[in-house]
Short mmCIF file of C-alpha atoms in Angstrom, two decimals:
data_model
loop_
_atom_site.label_atom_id
_atom_site.label_comp_id
_atom_site.label_asym_id
_atom_site.label_seq_id
_atom_site.Cartn_x
_atom_site.Cartn_y
_atom_site.Cartn_z
CA PRO A 1 -4.07 -116.90 94.16
CA LEU A 2 -5.31 -113.59 95.55
CA ILE A 3 -2.57 -111.66 93.85
CA ARG A 4 -0.32 -112.74 91.00
CA PHE A 5 2.52 -110.57 89.69
CA GLY A 6 5.61 -110.92 87.50
CA ILE A 7 9.04 -110.11 88.85
CA ILE A 8 12.41 -109.42 87.38
CA ALA A 9 15.75 -107.94 88.47
CA ASP A 10 19.04 -106.79 86.98
CA ILE A 11 18.21 -106.65 83.31
CA GLN A 12 21.32 -104.40 83.11
CA TYR A 13 21.11 -103.89 79.36
CA CYS A 14 23.99 -102.11 77.59
CA ASN A 15 24.70 -101.78 73.88
CA CYS A 16 28.20 -102.99 74.64
CA ASP A 17 30.30 -106.18 74.41
CA THR A 18 30.03 -109.01 76.87
CA HIS A 19 32.16 -108.74 80.02
CA GLY A 20 32.85 -111.86 82.04
CA LYS A 21 29.46 -113.58 82.55
CA ARG A 22 27.45 -110.49 81.66
CA PHE A 23 25.93 -110.70 78.29
CA TYR A 24 24.62 -107.13 78.06
CA ARG A 25 22.98 -107.19 74.61
CA ASN A 26 21.31 -110.57 75.32
CA SER A 27 19.16 -108.91 77.96
CA LEU A 28 16.70 -107.39 75.46
CA PRO A 29 15.54 -110.72 73.90
CA LYS A 30 15.37 -112.13 77.47
CA LEU A 31 13.19 -109.19 78.53
CA GLU A 32 10.97 -109.69 75.49
CA GLU A 33 10.54 -113.35 76.47
CA SER A 34 9.52 -112.41 80.02
CA VAL A 35 7.04 -109.77 78.84
CA ASP A 36 5.40 -112.25 76.46
CA TYR A 37 5.16 -114.76 79.31
CA PHE A 38 3.61 -112.32 81.78
CA ASN A 39 1.05 -111.22 79.17
CA GLU A 40 0.17 -114.84 78.37
CA LYS A 41 -0.24 -115.66 82.05
CA GLU A 42 -2.24 -112.51 82.70
CA VAL A 43 -0.38 -111.29 85.77
CA ASP A 44 -1.89 -108.42 87.75
CA PHE A 45 1.24 -106.27 87.43
CA THR A 46 5.00 -106.64 87.06
CA LEU A 47 7.72 -105.58 89.44
CA ASN A 48 11.26 -104.59 88.29
CA LEU A 49 13.79 -104.47 91.17
CA GLY A 50 16.34 -102.21 89.52
CA ASP A 51 19.39 -102.08 87.22
CA LEU A 52 17.51 -101.78 83.95
CA ILE A 53 20.81 -100.51 82.37
CA ASP A 54 24.46 -100.95 82.99
CA LYS A 55 26.25 -97.68 82.32
CA ASN A 56 24.62 -95.55 79.60
CA PHE A 57 21.49 -93.65 80.48
CA SER A 58 20.58 -93.48 76.78
CA ASP A 59 20.05 -97.24 76.84
CA ILE A 60 17.03 -97.03 79.17
CA ASP A 61 14.58 -96.28 76.38
CA SER A 62 15.41 -99.63 74.73
CA VAL A 63 14.33 -101.33 77.96
CA LEU A 64 11.32 -99.22 78.67
CA VAL A 65 9.89 -99.66 75.17
CA ARG A 66 9.80 -103.36 75.82
CA LEU A 67 8.43 -103.07 79.43
CA ASN A 68 5.67 -100.86 77.89
CA LYS A 69 4.44 -103.89 75.95
CA LEU A 70 3.15 -105.36 79.16
CA ASN A 71 -0.67 -105.55 79.20
CA LYS A 72 -0.76 -104.65 82.85
CA PRO A 73 1.20 -101.96 84.78
CA SER A 74 4.92 -102.29 85.64
CA ILE A 75 6.32 -100.85 88.87
CA ASN A 76 10.04 -99.94 88.86
CA ILE A 77 12.61 -99.14 91.54
CA THR A 78 16.14 -97.97 90.90
CA GLY A 79 19.35 -100.03 90.99
CA ASN A 80 22.80 -98.57 91.41
CA HIS A 81 23.60 -98.78 87.67
CA ASP A 82 20.43 -96.82 86.77
CA TYR A 83 22.06 -93.63 88.05
CA SER A 84 24.79 -93.76 85.46
CA GLY A 85 24.97 -90.57 83.46
CA ILE A 86 22.47 -88.47 85.30
CA SER A 87 22.90 -85.74 87.85
CA ASN A 88 19.25 -85.16 88.81
CA ASN A 89 17.49 -88.09 90.39
CA LYS A 90 14.05 -86.80 89.57
CA ILE A 91 14.79 -87.28 85.85
CA LEU A 92 15.35 -90.97 86.57
CA HIS A 93 12.36 -91.36 88.80
CA ASP A 94 10.05 -89.68 86.26
CA LYS A 95 11.54 -91.87 83.51
CA LEU A 96 10.62 -94.95 85.48
CA SER A 97 7.18 -93.54 86.45
CA MET A 98 8.06 -93.77 90.17
CA PRO A 99 5.73 -91.66 92.37
CA ASP A 100 8.72 -90.89 94.66
CA GLU A 101 12.25 -92.27 95.48
CA TYR A 102 10.61 -94.67 97.91
CA PHE A 103 6.86 -95.43 97.99
CA THR A 104 4.02 -97.92 98.72
CA TYR A 105 1.44 -99.81 96.73
CA GLU A 106 -1.65 -100.92 98.52
CA ILE A 107 -4.01 -103.76 97.45
CA GLN A 108 -6.86 -102.89 99.74
CA GLU A 109 -9.31 -105.69 98.66
CA HIS A 110 -6.87 -108.29 99.98
CA ASN A 111 -5.33 -106.19 102.81
CA TRP A 112 -1.81 -106.34 101.44
CA LEU A 113 0.72 -103.49 101.43
CA PHE A 114 3.80 -103.47 99.23
CA ILE A 115 6.69 -101.25 100.41
CA PHE A 116 9.38 -100.19 97.90
CA LEU A 117 12.60 -99.04 99.55
CA ASN A 118 15.31 -96.91 97.89
CA THR A 119 18.56 -98.62 99.04
CA ASN A 120 20.55 -96.26 96.77
CA GLU A 121 19.43 -93.13 98.59
CA LEU A 122 22.72 -92.90 100.50
CA SER A 123 25.42 -93.82 97.99
CA LEU A 124 28.30 -92.52 95.91
CA HIS A 125 26.15 -92.82 92.77
CA GLY A 126 23.03 -91.29 94.30
CA ASN A 127 23.70 -87.62 93.52
CA ILE A 128 23.81 -86.47 97.13
CA LYS A 129 26.96 -84.23 96.99
CA ASN A 130 26.68 -81.11 99.15
CA THR A 131 23.44 -82.33 100.80
CA LYS A 132 22.76 -83.57 104.34
CA LYS A 133 22.53 -87.00 102.84
CA GLU A 134 26.22 -86.91 101.93
CA ALA A 135 27.13 -86.24 105.56
CA GLU A 136 24.94 -89.09 106.65
CA TYR A 137 26.57 -91.36 104.06
CA ASP A 138 30.13 -90.42 105.22
CA ILE A 139 29.28 -91.18 108.87
CA LEU A 140 27.71 -94.49 107.97
CA ILE A 141 30.65 -95.61 105.80
CA GLU A 142 33.16 -94.70 108.50
CA LYS A 143 31.15 -96.70 111.10
CA LEU A 144 30.94 -99.77 108.83
CA LYS A 145 34.68 -99.68 108.07
CA LYS A 146 35.49 -99.54 111.76
CA GLU A 147 33.26 -102.54 112.30
CA GLY A 148 35.04 -104.42 109.53
CA ARG A 149 31.89 -104.89 107.47
CA LYS A 150 32.36 -106.20 103.88
CA ASN A 151 29.44 -104.33 102.28
CA THR A 152 31.08 -100.95 101.96
CA GLY A 153 31.78 -101.23 98.16
CA PRO A 154 30.85 -98.27 95.93
CA TRP A 155 28.09 -100.31 94.28
CA ASN A 156 26.18 -100.57 97.56
CA GLY A 157 23.93 -97.99 99.20
CA GLY A 158 21.80 -97.40 102.18
CA ILE A 159 18.69 -95.58 103.32
CA SER A 160 18.48 -92.35 105.25
CA THR A 161 17.32 -91.85 108.80
CA GLU A 162 14.24 -90.27 107.30
CA GLN A 163 13.46 -93.36 105.21
CA VAL A 164 14.11 -95.65 108.23
CA ASN A 165 11.53 -93.64 110.23
CA TRP A 166 9.17 -93.76 107.29
CA LEU A 167 9.48 -97.62 107.13
CA ASP A 168 8.99 -97.91 110.91
CA ASN A 169 5.82 -95.77 110.87
CA LEU A 170 4.41 -97.76 107.91
CA LEU A 171 5.01 -101.13 109.61
CA LYS A 172 3.57 -99.98 112.87
CA ASP A 173 0.44 -98.81 111.11
CA ALA A 174 0.27 -102.04 109.07
CA ASP A 175 0.58 -104.07 112.20
CA ASN A 176 -2.31 -102.15 113.72
CA LYS A 177 -4.43 -102.65 110.63
CA LYS A 178 -3.58 -106.43 110.53
CA GLN A 179 -2.24 -105.81 107.06
CA LYS A 180 0.20 -108.27 105.40
CA VAL A 181 3.35 -106.66 103.93
CA LEU A 182 5.85 -107.41 101.24
CA ILE A 183 9.07 -105.33 101.11
CA PHE A 184 11.07 -104.82 97.94
CA ALA A 185 14.57 -103.33 97.52
CA HIS A 186 17.43 -103.42 95.07
CA GLN A 187 20.28 -104.21 97.41
CA PRO A 188 19.45 -107.18 99.59
CA LEU A 189 19.04 -106.87 103.38
CA TYR A 190 19.82 -110.48 104.24
CA PRO A 191 21.72 -112.88 104.14
CA ASP A 192 24.96 -110.88 104.55
CA ASN A 193 26.96 -111.61 101.43
CA GLY A 194 28.94 -108.37 100.98
CA LEU A 195 26.30 -106.88 98.69
CA THR A 196 23.70 -106.00 101.24
CA ALA A 197 22.44 -102.42 101.85
CA LEU A 198 24.91 -100.40 103.91
CA ASN A 199 22.67 -100.09 106.98
CA ASP A 200 21.10 -103.51 106.56
CA LYS A 201 21.28 -104.28 110.32
CA GLU A 202 19.38 -101.10 111.22
CA ILE A 203 16.65 -101.87 108.59
CA LEU A 204 16.39 -105.53 109.86
CA ALA A 205 16.00 -104.29 113.39
CA VAL A 206 12.96 -102.22 112.30
CA ILE A 207 11.48 -105.09 110.29
CA GLY A 208 12.02 -107.53 113.11
CA LYS A 209 9.83 -105.52 115.45
CA TYR A 210 6.62 -106.31 113.57
CA ASN A 211 4.49 -109.28 112.59
CA CYS A 212 3.13 -107.87 109.38
CA VAL A 213 6.10 -108.52 107.11
CA LYS A 214 5.68 -111.77 105.22
CA ALA A 215 8.64 -111.61 102.80
CA VAL A 216 11.39 -109.37 101.45
CA PHE A 217 12.54 -109.38 97.82
CA ALA A 218 15.78 -107.91 96.35
CA GLY A 219 18.10 -108.09 93.39
CA HIS A 220 21.69 -106.81 92.96
CA HIS A 221 23.39 -110.09 93.84
CA HIS A 222 23.12 -111.81 90.50
CA PRO A 223 23.67 -115.42 91.62
CA GLY A 224 20.64 -115.09 93.96
CA ASP A 225 20.41 -115.87 97.66
CA PHE A 226 17.95 -116.89 100.36
CA GLY A 227 17.59 -116.93 104.11
CA TYR A 228 15.30 -116.44 107.05
CA PHE A 229 15.54 -113.63 109.59
CA ASN A 230 13.00 -113.70 112.43
CA ASN A 231 11.08 -116.30 110.46
CA ILE A 232 10.71 -113.87 107.53
CA PRO A 233 12.00 -115.22 104.13
CA PHE A 234 14.45 -112.97 102.35
CA ILE A 235 14.64 -113.74 98.63
CA THR A 236 17.47 -112.35 96.42
CA LEU A 237 16.41 -112.88 92.81
CA GLU A 238 18.88 -114.16 90.17
CA GLY A 239 19.91 -111.44 87.73
CA MET A 240 18.70 -111.51 84.11
CA VAL A 241 22.03 -110.23 82.65
CA GLU A 242 24.30 -112.89 84.15
CA THR A 243 24.30 -115.66 81.44
CA GLU A 244 24.44 -115.91 77.73
CA ASN A 245 21.22 -117.73 77.09
CA ASP A 246 19.48 -118.76 80.36
CA ASN A 247 16.80 -116.28 81.32
CA SER A 248 15.69 -115.29 84.83
CA PHE A 249 12.21 -114.11 85.73
CA GLY A 250 9.21 -115.35 87.62
CA ILE A 251 5.68 -115.06 88.81
CA VAL A 252 4.82 -114.59 92.54
CA ASN A 253 1.47 -116.05 93.57
CA ILE A 254 0.03 -114.88 96.90
CA TYR A 255 -2.50 -117.04 98.65
CA ASP A 256 -4.03 -116.74 102.19
CA ASP A 257 -1.46 -119.08 103.69
CA LYS A 258 1.53 -119.18 101.34
CA ILE A 259 3.58 -117.46 98.65
CA ILE A 260 4.61 -119.48 95.64
CA ILE A 261 7.35 -118.23 93.38
CA GLU A 262 7.26 -119.83 89.90
CA GLY A 263 10.74 -119.33 88.59
CA LYS A 264 11.68 -119.46 84.91
CA GLY A 265 15.19 -120.16 83.71
CA ARG A 266 17.69 -119.49 86.52
CA MET A 267 15.19 -118.01 88.86
CA THR A 268 14.50 -120.40 91.80
CA SER A 269 11.03 -121.61 92.43
CA ARG A 270 9.96 -121.59 96.07
CA GLU A 271 6.96 -122.27 98.27
CA LEU A 272 6.92 -120.07 101.40
CA GLU A 273 4.53 -120.46 104.27
CA ILE A 274 2.92 -117.23 105.45
CA LYS A 275 3.57 -117.19 109.24
#
């Protein structure tokens, strides 16, 4: 493969008792297993698609100390649970070594661009009170409720008009450069399962304008999901926290003509043609 990276979602560690199917304390040994595997397979880097913790910000160090045992860099984005217990988003972004709340990672030698969205930017948990983002969130929620959408739960979030425009400009530029693009988010964009980003349809409309996007990865919906939109595969990864013993992590292998996901445990293996 040209590029080979590890991928995980929804570690959701908490030093608290099991609730339903969520075995919070079991996430740490599962994470250790995935880190050992990624090191053994010598991946180029590892991506975490959010929800490192469940509800206590103090738990995040227990996760990060294990991620820091990776031999190669890890790239993190935020999930809705990661905002628990903080009032300043920059504290969280700095803790996760994020360059900004949404950002890109370019692999120039192979002409690939990775785009990391922040689908918690407009949300109840996103610390936007008394900002212009709060007004944008209120308008968006009201619109979705009038439409009868099922994704308006407080655990979901969306992206601002500013972030939509940022994405549009990036994809337009990538199309012109003949780059290939992967997009990553915490909340899925597709299929519609009630847990998608609030303005999923608006984001899909932007993505659908361009030929450069080859796949979209997300977490948040712990059972996992999959579907095609405009011939683009949308992969929702199975959450690590969701079972007592079965783990969930994988390696993504990118070739010239295909993407192969090697799933471990509950994570589904897939072979996807690059169109």
